Coordinates of C-alpha atoms and ligand atoms in Angstrom, one line a residue:
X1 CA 34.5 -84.0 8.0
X2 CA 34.6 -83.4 4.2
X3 CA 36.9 -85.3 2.6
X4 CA 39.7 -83.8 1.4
X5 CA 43.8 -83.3 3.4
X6 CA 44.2 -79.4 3.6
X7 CA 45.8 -78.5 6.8
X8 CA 46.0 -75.2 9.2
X9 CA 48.9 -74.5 6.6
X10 CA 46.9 -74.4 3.2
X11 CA 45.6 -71.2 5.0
X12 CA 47.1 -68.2 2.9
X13 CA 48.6 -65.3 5.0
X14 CA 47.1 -62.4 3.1
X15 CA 50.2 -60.7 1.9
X16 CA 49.0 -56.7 1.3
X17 CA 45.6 -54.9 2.7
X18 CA 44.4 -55.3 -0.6
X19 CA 44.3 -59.4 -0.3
X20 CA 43.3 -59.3 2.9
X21 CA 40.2 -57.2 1.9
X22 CA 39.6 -59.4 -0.7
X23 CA 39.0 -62.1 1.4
X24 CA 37.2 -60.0 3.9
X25 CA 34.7 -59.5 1.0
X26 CA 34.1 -62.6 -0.4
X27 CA 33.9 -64.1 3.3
X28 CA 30.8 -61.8 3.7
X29 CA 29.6 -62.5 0.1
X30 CA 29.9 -66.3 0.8
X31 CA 28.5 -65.9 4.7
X32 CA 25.1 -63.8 3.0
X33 CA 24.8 -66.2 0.2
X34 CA 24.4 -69.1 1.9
X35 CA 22.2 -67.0 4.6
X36 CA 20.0 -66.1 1.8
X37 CA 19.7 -68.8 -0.2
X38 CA 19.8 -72.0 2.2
X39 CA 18.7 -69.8 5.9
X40 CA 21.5 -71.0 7.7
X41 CA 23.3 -67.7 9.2
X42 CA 27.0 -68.7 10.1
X43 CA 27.3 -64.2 9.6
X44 CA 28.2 -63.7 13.6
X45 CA 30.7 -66.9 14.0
X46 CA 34.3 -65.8 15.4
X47 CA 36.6 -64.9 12.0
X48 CA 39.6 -67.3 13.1
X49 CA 38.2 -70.3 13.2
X50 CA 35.3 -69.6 10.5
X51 CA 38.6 -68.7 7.9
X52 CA 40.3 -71.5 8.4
X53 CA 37.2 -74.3 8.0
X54 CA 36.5 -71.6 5.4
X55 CA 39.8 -72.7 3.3
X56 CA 39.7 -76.0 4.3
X57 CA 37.1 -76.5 2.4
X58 CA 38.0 -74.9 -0.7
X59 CA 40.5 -76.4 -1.1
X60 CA 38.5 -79.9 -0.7
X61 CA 36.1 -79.1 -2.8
X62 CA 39.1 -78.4 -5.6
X63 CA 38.4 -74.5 -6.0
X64 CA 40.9 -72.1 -6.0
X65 CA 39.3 -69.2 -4.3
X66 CA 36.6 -68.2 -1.7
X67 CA 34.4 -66.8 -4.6
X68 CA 35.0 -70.0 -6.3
X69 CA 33.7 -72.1 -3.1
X70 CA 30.6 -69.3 -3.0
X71 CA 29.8 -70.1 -7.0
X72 CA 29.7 -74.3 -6.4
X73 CA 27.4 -73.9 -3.2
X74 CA 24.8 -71.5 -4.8
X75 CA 24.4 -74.3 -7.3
X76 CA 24.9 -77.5 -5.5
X77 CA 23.2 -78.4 -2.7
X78 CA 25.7 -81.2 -1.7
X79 CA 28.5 -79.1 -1.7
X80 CA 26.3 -76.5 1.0
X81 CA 26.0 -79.5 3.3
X82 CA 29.1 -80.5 2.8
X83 CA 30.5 -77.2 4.0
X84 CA 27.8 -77.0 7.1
X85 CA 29.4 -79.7 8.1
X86 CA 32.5 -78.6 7.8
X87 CA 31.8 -75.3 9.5
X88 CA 29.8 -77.0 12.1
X89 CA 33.2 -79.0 14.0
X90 CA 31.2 -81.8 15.3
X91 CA 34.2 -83.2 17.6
X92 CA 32.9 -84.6 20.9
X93 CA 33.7 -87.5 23.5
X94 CA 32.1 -89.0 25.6
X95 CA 32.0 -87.5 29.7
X96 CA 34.2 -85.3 28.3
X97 CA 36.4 -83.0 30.6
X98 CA 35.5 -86.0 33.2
X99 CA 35.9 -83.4 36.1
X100 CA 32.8 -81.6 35.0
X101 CA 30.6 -84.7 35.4
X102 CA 31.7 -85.9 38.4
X103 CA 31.2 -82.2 39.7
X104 CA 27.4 -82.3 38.2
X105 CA 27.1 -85.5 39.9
X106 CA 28.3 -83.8 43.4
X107 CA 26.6 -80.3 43.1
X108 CA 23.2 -80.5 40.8
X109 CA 22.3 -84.4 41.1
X110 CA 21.1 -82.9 44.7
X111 CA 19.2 -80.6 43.3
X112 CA 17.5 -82.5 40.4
X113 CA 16.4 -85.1 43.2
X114 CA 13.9 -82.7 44.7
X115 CA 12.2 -82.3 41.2
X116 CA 9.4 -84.2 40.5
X117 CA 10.4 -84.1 36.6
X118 CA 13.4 -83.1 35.0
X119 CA 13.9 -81.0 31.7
X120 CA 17.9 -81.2 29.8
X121 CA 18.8 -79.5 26.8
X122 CA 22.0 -80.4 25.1
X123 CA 22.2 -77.2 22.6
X124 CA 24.7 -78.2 19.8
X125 CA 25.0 -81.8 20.9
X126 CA 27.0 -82.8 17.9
X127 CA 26.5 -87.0 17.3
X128 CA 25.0 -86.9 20.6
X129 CA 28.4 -88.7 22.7
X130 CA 27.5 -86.0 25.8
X131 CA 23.5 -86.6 25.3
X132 CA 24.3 -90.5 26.1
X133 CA 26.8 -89.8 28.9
X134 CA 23.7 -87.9 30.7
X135 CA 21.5 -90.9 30.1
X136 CA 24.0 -93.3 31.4
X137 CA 24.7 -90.7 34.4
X138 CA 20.7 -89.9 35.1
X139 CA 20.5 -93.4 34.8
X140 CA 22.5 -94.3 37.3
X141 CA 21.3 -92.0 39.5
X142 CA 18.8 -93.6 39.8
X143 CA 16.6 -89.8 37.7
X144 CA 16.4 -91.1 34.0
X145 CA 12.4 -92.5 34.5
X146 CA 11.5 -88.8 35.7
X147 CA 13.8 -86.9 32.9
X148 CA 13.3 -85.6 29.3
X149 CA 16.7 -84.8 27.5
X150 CA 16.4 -82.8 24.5
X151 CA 19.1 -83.2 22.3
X152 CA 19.2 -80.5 19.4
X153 CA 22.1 -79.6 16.8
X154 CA 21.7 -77.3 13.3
X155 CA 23.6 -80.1 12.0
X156 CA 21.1 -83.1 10.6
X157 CA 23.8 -85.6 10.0
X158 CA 25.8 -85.3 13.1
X159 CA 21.9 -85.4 14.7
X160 CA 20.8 -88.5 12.5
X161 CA 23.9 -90.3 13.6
X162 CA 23.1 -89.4 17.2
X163 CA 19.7 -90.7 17.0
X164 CA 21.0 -94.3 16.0
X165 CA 23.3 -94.4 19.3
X166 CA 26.2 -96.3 17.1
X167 CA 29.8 -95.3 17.9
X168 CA 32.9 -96.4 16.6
X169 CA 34.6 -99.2 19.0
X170 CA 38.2 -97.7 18.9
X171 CA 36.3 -94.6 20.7
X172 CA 35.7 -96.8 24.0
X173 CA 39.2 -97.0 25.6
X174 CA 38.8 -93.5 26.2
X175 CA 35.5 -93.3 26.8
X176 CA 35.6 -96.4 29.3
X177 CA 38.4 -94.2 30.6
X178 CA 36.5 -91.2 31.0
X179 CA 33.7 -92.6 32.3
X180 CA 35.6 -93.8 35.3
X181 CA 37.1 -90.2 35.9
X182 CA 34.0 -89.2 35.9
X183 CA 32.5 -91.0 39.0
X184 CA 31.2 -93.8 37.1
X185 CA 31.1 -97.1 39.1
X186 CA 30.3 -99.7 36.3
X187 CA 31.5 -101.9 34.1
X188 CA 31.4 -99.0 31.2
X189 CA 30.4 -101.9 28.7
X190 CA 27.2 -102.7 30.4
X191 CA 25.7 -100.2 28.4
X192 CA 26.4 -101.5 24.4
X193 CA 26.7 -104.0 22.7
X194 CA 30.2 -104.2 20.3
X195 CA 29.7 -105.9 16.5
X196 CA 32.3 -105.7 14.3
X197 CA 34.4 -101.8 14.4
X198 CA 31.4 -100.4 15.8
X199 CA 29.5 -100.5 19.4
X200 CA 25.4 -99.6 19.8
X201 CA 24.6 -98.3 23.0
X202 CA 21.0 -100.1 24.6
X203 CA 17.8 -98.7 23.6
X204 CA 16.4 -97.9 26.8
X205 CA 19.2 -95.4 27.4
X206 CA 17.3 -93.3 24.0
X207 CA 13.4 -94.0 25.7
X208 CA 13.5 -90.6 27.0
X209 CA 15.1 -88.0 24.5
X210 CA 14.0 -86.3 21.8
X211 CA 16.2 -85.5 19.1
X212 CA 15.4 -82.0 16.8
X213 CA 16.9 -79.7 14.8
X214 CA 17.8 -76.1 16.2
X215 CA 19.7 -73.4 15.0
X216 CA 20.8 -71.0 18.1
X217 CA 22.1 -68.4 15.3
X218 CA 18.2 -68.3 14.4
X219 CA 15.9 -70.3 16.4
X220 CA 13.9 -69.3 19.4
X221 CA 12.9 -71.0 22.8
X222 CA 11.0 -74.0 22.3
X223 CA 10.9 -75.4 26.5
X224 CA 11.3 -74.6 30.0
X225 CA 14.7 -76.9 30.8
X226 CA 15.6 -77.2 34.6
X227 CA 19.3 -77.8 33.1
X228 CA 21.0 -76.5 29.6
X229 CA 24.5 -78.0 28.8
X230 CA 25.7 -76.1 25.9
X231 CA 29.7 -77.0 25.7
X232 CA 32.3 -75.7 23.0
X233 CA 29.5 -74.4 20.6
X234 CA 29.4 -70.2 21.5
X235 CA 33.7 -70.5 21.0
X236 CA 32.6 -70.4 17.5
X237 CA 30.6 -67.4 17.7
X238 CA 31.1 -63.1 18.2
X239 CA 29.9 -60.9 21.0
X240 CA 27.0 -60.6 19.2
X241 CA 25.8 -64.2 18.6
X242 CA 27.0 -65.2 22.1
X243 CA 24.7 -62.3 23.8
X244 CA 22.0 -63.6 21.9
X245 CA 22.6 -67.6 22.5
X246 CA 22.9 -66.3 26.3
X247 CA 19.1 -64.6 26.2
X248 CA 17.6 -67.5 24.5
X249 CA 19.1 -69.6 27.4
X250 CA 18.0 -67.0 30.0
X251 CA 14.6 -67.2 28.7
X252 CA 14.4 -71.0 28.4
X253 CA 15.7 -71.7 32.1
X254 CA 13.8 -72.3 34.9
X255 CA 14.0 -70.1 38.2
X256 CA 17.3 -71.7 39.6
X257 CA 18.3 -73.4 36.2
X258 CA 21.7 -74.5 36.0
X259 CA 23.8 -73.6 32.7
X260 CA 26.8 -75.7 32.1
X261 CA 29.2 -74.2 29.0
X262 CA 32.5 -75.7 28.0
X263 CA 35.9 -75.3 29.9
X264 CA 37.1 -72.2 27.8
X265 CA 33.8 -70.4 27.6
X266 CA 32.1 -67.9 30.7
X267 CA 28.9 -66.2 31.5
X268 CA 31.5 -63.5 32.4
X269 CA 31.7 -60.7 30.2
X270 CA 28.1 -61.3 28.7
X271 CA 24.9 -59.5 29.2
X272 CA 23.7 -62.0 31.2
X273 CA 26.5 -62.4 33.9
X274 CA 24.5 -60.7 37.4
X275 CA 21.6 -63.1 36.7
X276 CA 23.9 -66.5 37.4
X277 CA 25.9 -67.4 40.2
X278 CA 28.8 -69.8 40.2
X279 CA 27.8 -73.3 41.6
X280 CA 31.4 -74.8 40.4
X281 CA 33.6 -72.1 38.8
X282 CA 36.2 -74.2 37.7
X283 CA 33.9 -76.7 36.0
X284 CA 31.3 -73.4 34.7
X285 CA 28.4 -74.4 36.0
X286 CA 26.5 -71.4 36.9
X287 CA 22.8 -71.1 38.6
X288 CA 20.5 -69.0 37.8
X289 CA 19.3 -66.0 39.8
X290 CA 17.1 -63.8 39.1
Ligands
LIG1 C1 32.5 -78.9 18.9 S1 30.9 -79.6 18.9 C2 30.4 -79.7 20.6 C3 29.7 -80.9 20.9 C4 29.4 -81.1 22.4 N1 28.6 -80.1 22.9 C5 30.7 -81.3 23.2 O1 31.1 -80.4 23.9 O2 31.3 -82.3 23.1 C6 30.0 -78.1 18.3 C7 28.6 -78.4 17.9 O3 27.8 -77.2 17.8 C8 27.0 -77.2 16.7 N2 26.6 -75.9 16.3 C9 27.4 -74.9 15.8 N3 26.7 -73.8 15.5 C10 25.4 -74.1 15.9 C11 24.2 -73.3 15.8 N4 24.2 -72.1 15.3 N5 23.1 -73.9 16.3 C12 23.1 -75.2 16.8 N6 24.2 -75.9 16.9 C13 25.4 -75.4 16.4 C14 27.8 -77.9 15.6 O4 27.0 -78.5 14.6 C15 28.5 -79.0 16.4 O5 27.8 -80.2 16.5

């Protein structure tokens, strides 16, 4: 995160229509700006959240105003990536929401078994925490040799961190926790080794994925995956971007791809709903149909 201590309270409630159109404004200035001048469209992202990272960072990087923020990153490229990642949110656990990997391992582990190879993309896969729970779950499973995960983010730092496979050590009570939940039958520290605050998960759990850059606001299909986890990304995004994250995914699934989103996101209510069915509703993993 960028540095700085604003909180959800250093957000100003606009206090006539005139203020709030302000900001309307010089949220689209700053959204187009960057769009134009760096290529990185955050224009479709849900207002809400967008506002508040929005504020959070001018006020970290001591402006005073939204136009303010919009003057520094035309002219300083440090201050851009410093607010990509600040818009991009790159919290993540490991087997997190435990229930939905001990349901995978129940419903599609089955169904990857019959494959002769196995395709995974993680879209928005943050420092990569869910990318190495796979591997550790394939793994187990006895699928890893026969499996390519492909682990993308528009985030290069989150991604660069992901590649090394170093997390910090006061992370592994709760991921040695979750890892249990979720069906794991290990000792979870089998698979790093701790020095000093942080722990480096083994090498042979990266042999088979393939880390790369990919913007779903702008990108196009790049594979045919036989799985695509995409989890607490599109809660960022409008109608509009979500419809189109959903047809890239349609396109880049294989007949009888599964889709696994995040516990507060849905293929209901998109364009794409008829051609999925439910194979675990609670944990939204969906199938695809037709
Ligand atoms: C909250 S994290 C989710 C990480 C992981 N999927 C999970 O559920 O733990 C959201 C991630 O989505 C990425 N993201 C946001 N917008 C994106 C976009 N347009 N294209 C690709 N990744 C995006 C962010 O960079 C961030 O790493």
């Amino acid at each position: 995160m960028t540095s700085g201590n604003s909180s959800e309270n250093d957000v100003p409630s606009p206090r006539s229509i005139d203020e709030s159109e302000r900001e309307t404004i010089e949220i689209e200035l700053l959204l187009e700006g960057i769009h134009r001048l760096y290529g990185y469209d955050f224009r479709n992202y849900a207002l809400p959240s967008l506002r508040r990272r929005i504020w959070h960072s001018v006020h970290a990087e001591n402006v005073n105003t939204i136009s303010g923020l919009l003057e520094k990153v035309m002219h300083d490229r440090d201050c851009f990536e410093r607010l990509v990642y600040n818009l991009s949110i790159p919290v993540t656990e490991m087997f997190r929401d435990p229930e939905l990997f001990r349901t995978f391992r129940q419903k599609v582990i089955p169904i990857l078994r019959t494959y002769p190879y196995i395709r995974i993309w993680h879209a928005g896969c943050s420092t990569g925490e869910e990318v190495y729970s796979m591997a550790i779950m394939l793994h187990e499973e006895g699928l890893y040799e026969k499996s390519r995960i492909y682990a993308t983010d528009m985030n290069d730092r989150s991604l660069a961190q992901a590649k090394e496979g170093i997390f910090n050590i006061q992370r592994m009570q709760l991921y040695t926790k979750n890892y249990l939940e979720s069906g794991g039958t290990r000792s979870f520290s089998e698979y790093y080794t701790a020095k000093y605050n942080s722990v480096l998960f083994h090498p042979f759990l990266r042999k088979n994925m393939i880390f790369a850059e990919h913007n779903l606001a702008t990108d196009r299909s790049f594979n045919e995956f036989n799985v695509i986890f995409c989890r607490n990304v599109m809660i960022y995004f409008n109608n509009t971007l979500r419809n189109r994250v959903h047809e890239l995914f349609y396109e880049s699934l294989s007949c009888f791809g599964v889709l696994v989103l995040g516990s507060k996101e849905s293929i209901q209510f998109t364009a794409f709903a008829d051609s999925y069915e439910p194979l675990d509703t609670t944990e939204k993993i969906y199938r695809k149909i037709k």
